[in-house]
Coordinates of C-alpha atoms in Angstrom, one line a residue:
X744 CA 88.0 24.6 -38.4
X745 CA 84.3 24.1 -39.2
X746 CA 82.0 20.9 -38.8
X747 CA 78.5 19.4 -39.1
X748 CA 77.5 17.7 -35.9
X749 CA 74.2 15.1 -35.9
X750 CA 73.7 14.5 -32.5
X751 CA 71.8 12.3 -30.7
X752 CA 70.6 12.3 -26.9
X753 CA 69.0 9.9 -24.6
X754 CA 68.5 9.2 -21.0
X755 CA 66.2 9.3 -18.3
X756 CA 65.0 11.1 -15.3
X757 CA 64.1 9.2 -11.9
X758 CA 62.4 10.9 -9.1
X759 CA 64.4 14.1 -7.4
X760 CA 65.2 13.1 -3.6
X761 CA 63.5 16.9 -2.7
X762 CA 64.9 15.8 1.1
X763 CA 68.6 16.7 0.1
X764 CA 67.8 19.8 -1.0
X765 CA 65.7 20.7 2.3
X766 CA 62.1 20.8 0.6
X767 CA 58.5 19.6 1.3
X768 CA 57.4 17.5 -1.8
X769 CA 53.5 19.2 -0.4
X770 CA 55.8 22.7 -2.0
X771 CA 56.2 21.5 -4.9
X772 CA 54.7 22.4 -8.6
X773 CA 54.3 19.5 -10.3
X774 CA 52.5 21.1 -13.4
X775 CA 55.1 23.6 -13.7
X776 CA 58.0 21.3 -14.4
X777 CA 60.7 21.7 -17.6
X778 CA 63.4 20.6 -18.8
X779 CA 66.4 22.6 -20.5
X780 CA 69.4 22.7 -22.6
X781 CA 72.3 24.6 -22.4
X782 CA 74.6 25.2 -24.9
X783 CA 77.6 28.1 -25.9
X784 CA 75.9 29.0 -29.5
X785 CA 72.2 28.7 -30.2
X786 CA 72.6 30.3 -33.8
X787 CA 75.0 26.8 -35.2
X788 CA 71.7 24.8 -34.1
X789 CA 70.5 24.6 -37.4
X790 CA 67.5 21.7 -37.0
X791 CA 64.0 22.2 -35.3
X792 CA 64.8 20.8 -31.9
X793 CA 61.5 18.3 -30.5
X794 CA 61.6 16.0 -27.0
X795 CA 60.1 13.1 -26.2
X796 CA 59.0 12.5 -22.9
X797 CA 57.9 9.4 -22.5
X798 CA 56.6 9.4 -25.9
X799 CA 54.6 12.4 -25.5
X800 CA 56.4 15.2 -28.4
X801 CA 57.4 18.7 -26.9
X802 CA 59.4 21.7 -28.4
X803 CA 62.1 23.1 -27.4
X804 CA 62.0 27.8 -27.1
X805 CA 64.5 30.3 -26.4
X806 CA 64.7 31.8 -23.3
X807 CA 65.9 35.4 -22.5
X808 CA 68.4 34.8 -19.2
X809 CA 71.0 36.8 -17.6
X810 CA 73.3 34.4 -18.6
X811 CA 75.9 35.9 -21.6
X812 CA 77.8 32.7 -21.8
X813 CA 75.0 30.1 -22.3
X814 CA 72.4 29.8 -24.7
X815 CA 69.1 28.1 -23.1
X816 CA 66.2 25.9 -24.6
X817 CA 63.2 25.4 -22.4
X818 CA 59.9 23.2 -23.2
X819 CA 57.0 24.5 -22.3
X820 CA 55.4 23.1 -18.6
X821 CA 54.6 19.6 -18.0
X822 CA 52.4 17.9 -15.1
X823 CA 56.0 15.9 -14.3
X824 CA 54.0 13.4 -12.2
X825 CA 51.0 12.5 -15.3
X826 CA 54.2 12.4 -17.1
X827 CA 56.0 10.6 -14.9
X828 CA 55.0 6.7 -15.0
X829 CA 56.6 4.9 -12.0
X830 CA 58.3 7.7 -11.4
X831 CA 60.6 7.8 -14.6
X832 CA 60.7 10.2 -17.5
X833 CA 62.6 9.0 -20.7
X834 CA 63.6 11.4 -22.9
X835 CA 65.7 11.8 -26.3
X836 CA 66.2 14.7 -29.1
X837 CA 68.1 15.1 -32.0
X838 CA 70.1 18.1 -32.5
X839 CA 72.2 19.8 -35.9
X840 CA 75.0 21.7 -34.9
X841 CA 77.3 23.9 -37.1
X842 CA 80.4 24.8 -34.9
X843 CA 84.0 25.5 -35.3
X844 CA 87.1 23.9 -33.9
X845 CA 85.5 22.1 -31.1
X846 CA 82.6 19.7 -29.7
X847 CA 82.5 19.6 -26.2
X848 CA 80.5 18.4 -22.9
X849 CA 79.5 18.7 -19.6
X850 CA 78.2 15.1 -17.6
X851 CA 76.3 16.8 -15.6
X852 CA 74.1 13.2 -15.2
X853 CA 74.8 10.4 -12.6
X854 CA 76.5 8.7 -15.4
X855 CA 76.8 10.3 -18.8
X856 CA 78.6 7.8 -22.0
X857 CA 78.8 10.3 -24.7
X858 CA 79.6 8.0 -27.9
X859 CA 81.6 10.1 -31.0
X860 CA 82.4 9.1 -34.9
X861 CA 83.7 11.7 -37.4
X862 CA 86.1 11.9 -40.2
X863 CA 88.2 14.3 -39.0
X864 CA 91.8 12.3 -39.3
X865 CA 93.6 14.9 -36.3
X866 CA 91.4 15.1 -33.8
X867 CA 92.7 16.4 -30.4
X868 CA 91.0 15.4 -26.8
X869 CA 90.6 17.6 -24.4
X870 CA 89.6 18.7 -21.0
X871 CA 88.5 17.5 -17.7
X872 CA 87.8 13.7 -18.9
X873 CA 89.9 11.6 -21.1
X874 CA 88.4 9.2 -23.6
X875 CA 88.2 5.5 -23.2
X876 CA 92.0 4.4 -24.4
X877 CA 90.2 0.9 -25.3
X878 CA 87.7 2.3 -27.3
X879 CA 89.2 5.3 -28.7
X880 CA 90.8 4.5 -33.0
X881 CA 92.3 7.0 -35.1
X882 CA 93.3 6.7 -38.4
X883 CA 93.2 8.5 -41.8
X884 CA 89.6 8.0 -43.0
X885 CA 88.3 9.6 -39.2
X886 CA 88.7 8.4 -35.4
X887 CA 85.8 7.2 -32.8
X888 CA 85.9 8.5 -28.9
X889 CA 84.2 6.9 -26.1
X890 CA 83.6 8.3 -22.8
X891 CA 81.6 7.4 -19.5
X892 CA 81.2 9.3 -16.6
X893 CA 79.8 8.7 -13.1
X894 CA 79.0 11.5 -10.6
X895 CA 81.8 9.9 -8.6
X896 CA 84.3 11.0 -10.9
X897 CA 82.7 14.9 -10.8
X898 CA 82.8 16.9 -7.6
X899 CA 79.4 19.0 -8.2
X900 CA 76.0 18.2 -6.9
X901 CA 73.2 16.5 -8.9
X902 CA 70.7 18.3 -7.6
X903 CA 70.1 22.0 -7.1
X904 CA 67.2 24.3 -6.0
X905 CA 68.4 27.6 -7.3
X906 CA 70.7 28.5 -10.0
X907 CA 73.0 25.7 -11.6
X908 CA 76.2 27.0 -11.0
X909 CA 79.2 27.6 -13.4
X910 CA 80.9 24.1 -14.7
X911 CA 82.6 25.4 -17.5
X912 CA 86.6 23.8 -15.9
X913 CA 84.1 19.8 -16.0
X914 CA 84.0 20.2 -19.7
X915 CA 85.5 17.8 -22.5
X916 CA 85.2 16.9 -26.0
X917 CA 87.7 16.9 -29.0
X918 CA 89.1 19.4 -30.8
X919 CA 90.0 19.0 -34.5
X920 CA 92.9 20.8 -35.7
X921 CA 94.6 20.3 -39.6
X922 CA 98.2 19.5 -38.4
X923 CA 100.5 21.4 -41.6
X924 CA 97.8 23.9 -43.7
X925 CA 99.0 25.8 -46.5
X926 CA 100.0 28.6 -44.3
X927 CA 102.0 26.8 -41.7
X928 CA 104.1 24.6 -44.7
X929 CA 104.7 28.4 -46.0
X930 CA 106.0 29.2 -42.4
X931 CA 107.6 26.3 -42.3
X932 CA 109.6 26.1 -45.5
X933 CA 110.7 30.4 -44.6
X934 CA 112.2 28.9 -41.3
X935 CA 114.9 27.5 -43.6
X936 CA 116.1 30.5 -45.3
X937 CA 119.2 30.9 -44.0
X938 CA 119.7 27.5 -44.8
X939 CA 119.1 27.4 -48.3
X940 CA 120.6 31.2 -48.8
X941 CA 123.8 29.9 -46.3
X942 CA 124.3 26.6 -48.4
X943 CA 124.0 28.3 -51.5
X944 CA 126.8 31.0 -51.1
X945 CA 128.9 28.4 -49.7
X946 CA 128.6 26.0 -52.8
X947 CA 129.7 29.4 -54.9
X948 CA 132.9 30.4 -52.6
X949 CA 134.2 26.7 -52.7
X950 CA 133.6 27.1 -56.6
X951 CA 135.5 30.7 -55.9
X952 CA 138.6 29.6 -53.6
X953 CA 139.0 26.1 -56.0
X954 CA 138.8 27.4 -59.2
X955 CA 140.4 30.8 -58.4
X956 CA 136.8 32.6 -60.0
X957 CA 136.5 36.3 -58.4
X958 CA 133.1 36.7 -57.5
X959 CA 131.8 40.1 -56.7
X960 CA 129.6 41.6 -53.8
X961 CA 127.1 42.6 -55.9
X962 CA 126.4 39.1 -57.9
X963 CA 126.2 37.8 -54.1
X964 CA 123.8 40.1 -53.5
X965 CA 121.7 39.5 -56.4
X966 CA 122.0 35.7 -55.9
X967 CA 120.6 36.7 -52.8
X968 CA 118.1 38.7 -53.4
X969 CA 116.7 35.2 -56.3
X970 CA 117.0 33.4 -53.3
X971 CA 114.9 35.7 -51.4
X972 CA 112.0 35.9 -54.5
X973 CA 111.1 32.0 -54.0
X974 CA 109.1 32.4 -50.6
X975 CA 107.6 35.6 -52.7
X976 CA 106.4 33.6 -55.0
X977 CA 105.6 30.2 -52.7
X978 CA 103.2 32.2 -50.8
X979 CA 101.9 34.4 -53.5
X980 CA 100.9 31.2 -55.7
X981 CA 99.7 29.2 -52.7
X982 CA 96.9 31.7 -52.3
X983 CA 95.8 30.6 -55.5
X984 CA 96.6 27.2 -56.2
X985 CA 98.2 24.4 -53.9
X986 CA 101.1 24.5 -51.9
X987 CA 103.1 21.7 -54.0
X988 CA 102.3 23.1 -57.1
X989 CA 103.7 26.4 -55.7
X990 CA 106.4 24.9 -54.1
X991 CA 107.4 23.5 -57.6
X992 CA 106.2 26.6 -59.6
X993 CA 108.9 28.5 -57.2
X994 CA 111.8 26.5 -56.8
X995 CA 112.0 25.9 -60.7
X996 CA 111.8 29.8 -61.6
X997 CA 114.8 30.7 -58.7
X998 CA 117.0 27.8 -59.7
X999 CA 116.4 28.3 -63.5
X1000 CA 117.5 32.2 -62.6
X1001 CA 120.3 31.2 -60.8
X1002 CA 121.6 28.8 -63.0
X1003 CA 121.6 31.0 -66.2
X1004 CA 123.2 34.3 -63.6
X1005 CA 125.6 31.5 -62.9
X1006 CA 126.7 30.5 -66.3
X1007 CA 127.9 34.2 -66.9
X1008 CA 129.8 35.3 -64.0
X1009 CA 131.5 31.5 -63.9
X1010 CA 132.5 31.2 -67.5
X1011 CA 131.2 27.9 -67.9
X1012 CA 128.2 25.0 -67.9
X1013 CA 130.1 22.7 -65.5
X1014 CA 129.6 24.5 -62.3
X1015 CA 126.6 26.0 -63.4
X1016 CA 124.8 22.9 -63.9
X1017 CA 126.4 21.6 -60.4
X1018 CA 124.7 24.3 -58.3
X1019 CA 121.3 23.9 -60.0
X1020 CA 121.5 20.4 -58.8
X1021 CA 122.2 21.6 -56.0
X1022 CA 119.5 23.5 -55.1
X1023 CA 117.0 21.1 -56.7
X1024 CA 118.1 18.2 -54.2
X1025 CA 118.4 20.9 -50.9
X1026 CA 114.5 22.6 -52.5
X1027 CA 113.5 18.5 -52.6
X1028 CA 115.1 17.9 -49.4
X1029 CA 113.0 20.8 -47.7
X1030 CA 109.8 19.6 -49.0
X1031 CA 109.9 16.2 -48.2
X1032 CA 110.6 17.8 -44.3
X1033 CA 108.0 20.1 -44.5
X1034 CA 105.3 17.3 -45.2
X1035 CA 106.2 15.5 -42.2
X1036 CA 104.9 15.2 -39.1
X1037 CA 106.6 12.8 -36.5
X1038 CA 109.7 12.6 -38.4
X1039 CA 110.7 16.0 -38.9
X1040 CA 113.3 16.4 -37.0
X1041 CA 114.9 13.3 -37.5
X1042 CA 115.0 13.6 -41.4
X1043 CA 116.3 17.1 -40.9
X1044 CA 118.9 15.9 -38.3
X1045 CA 120.1 13.4 -40.7
X1046 CA 120.0 15.6 -44.0
X1047 CA 121.8 18.1 -42.1
X1048 CA 124.5 15.9 -41.0
X1049 CA 124.8 14.0 -44.7
X1050 CA 125.2 17.6 -45.7
X1051 CA 128.2 18.7 -43.4
X1052 CA 129.6 15.7 -44.4
X1053 CA 129.8 16.4 -48.1
X1054 CA 130.8 19.7 -47.7
X1055 CA 134.2 18.3 -45.4
X1056 CA 134.9 16.0 -47.9
X1057 CA 134.7 18.2 -50.9
X1058 CA 136.6 21.7 -49.0
X1059 CA 139.3 18.9 -47.1
X1060 CA 141.8 19.6 -50.3
X1061 CA 141.8 23.1 -50.4
X1062 CA 144.8 24.9 -49.1
X1063 CA 142.9 27.9 -46.8
X1064 CA 146.1 29.5 -46.7
X1065 CA 147.2 30.4 -50.1
X1066 CA 142.9 31.0 -50.4
X1067 CA 143.6 33.9 -47.9
X1068 CA 146.6 35.5 -49.7

């Protein structure tokens, strides 16, 4: 999953309380102040970064650090006392970011508010803090989510006089997921292979039992190989087309082969037609299950119940004792 994020940041700094850190203001180098941004992937930033501090513009530059996890961007030095009128420093900047899989944040502000809008329709919200349920929306047009985290909601201090500690455990955000992609659909289709092969053999066995037709083990083997070829065709065609088209081509090809082969071994056209219709219905049923997400188990269970009922109905009058003899 890849995405392009247009991110806008704004906030403000108040005058730091150095008494809590045991530092005297007279020892501070106010003209050496700098603003730092940390991110996990500097190479994903696709725009120049300029930040406005009380309407003065500064440029971020990469900074080499010992931290192997985060990349660091830092402004040039500025005089905090001169720039921060009334002990308040407002800031705002934008960032264009190409990422993959997820976007997450760490709430280092005394109050951290995030509003996220996307056209992706299947998000997974994760991390330390949950999105606001009253404003969160998800639809086939995308999603919206808001977070508000106060400093009392997380267990780390607002100020440090040395290296910033490891805060990875406090991250939160959204992961973009693709619920059913083409390869997942192929995988799900293959899981029903035993069902398709088993029911097809059962149909031939019932026809053989009712009409006293002998079907050789070699012919059963050919039928099984034809059914297995469906999955080979499906995944190979999917790589060059859509799953739906590949499913249609593979199912029509396999059903056609089995019907034509059935005409030769059953010596009639009535039963091969019934077999073809049964396989078409079975493949259609499995396709519907594969496309479903929330109701796949329910629909599959109901369908299997109906199939079992049909098998019991058509086999109810077979005298299995005479068949065995």
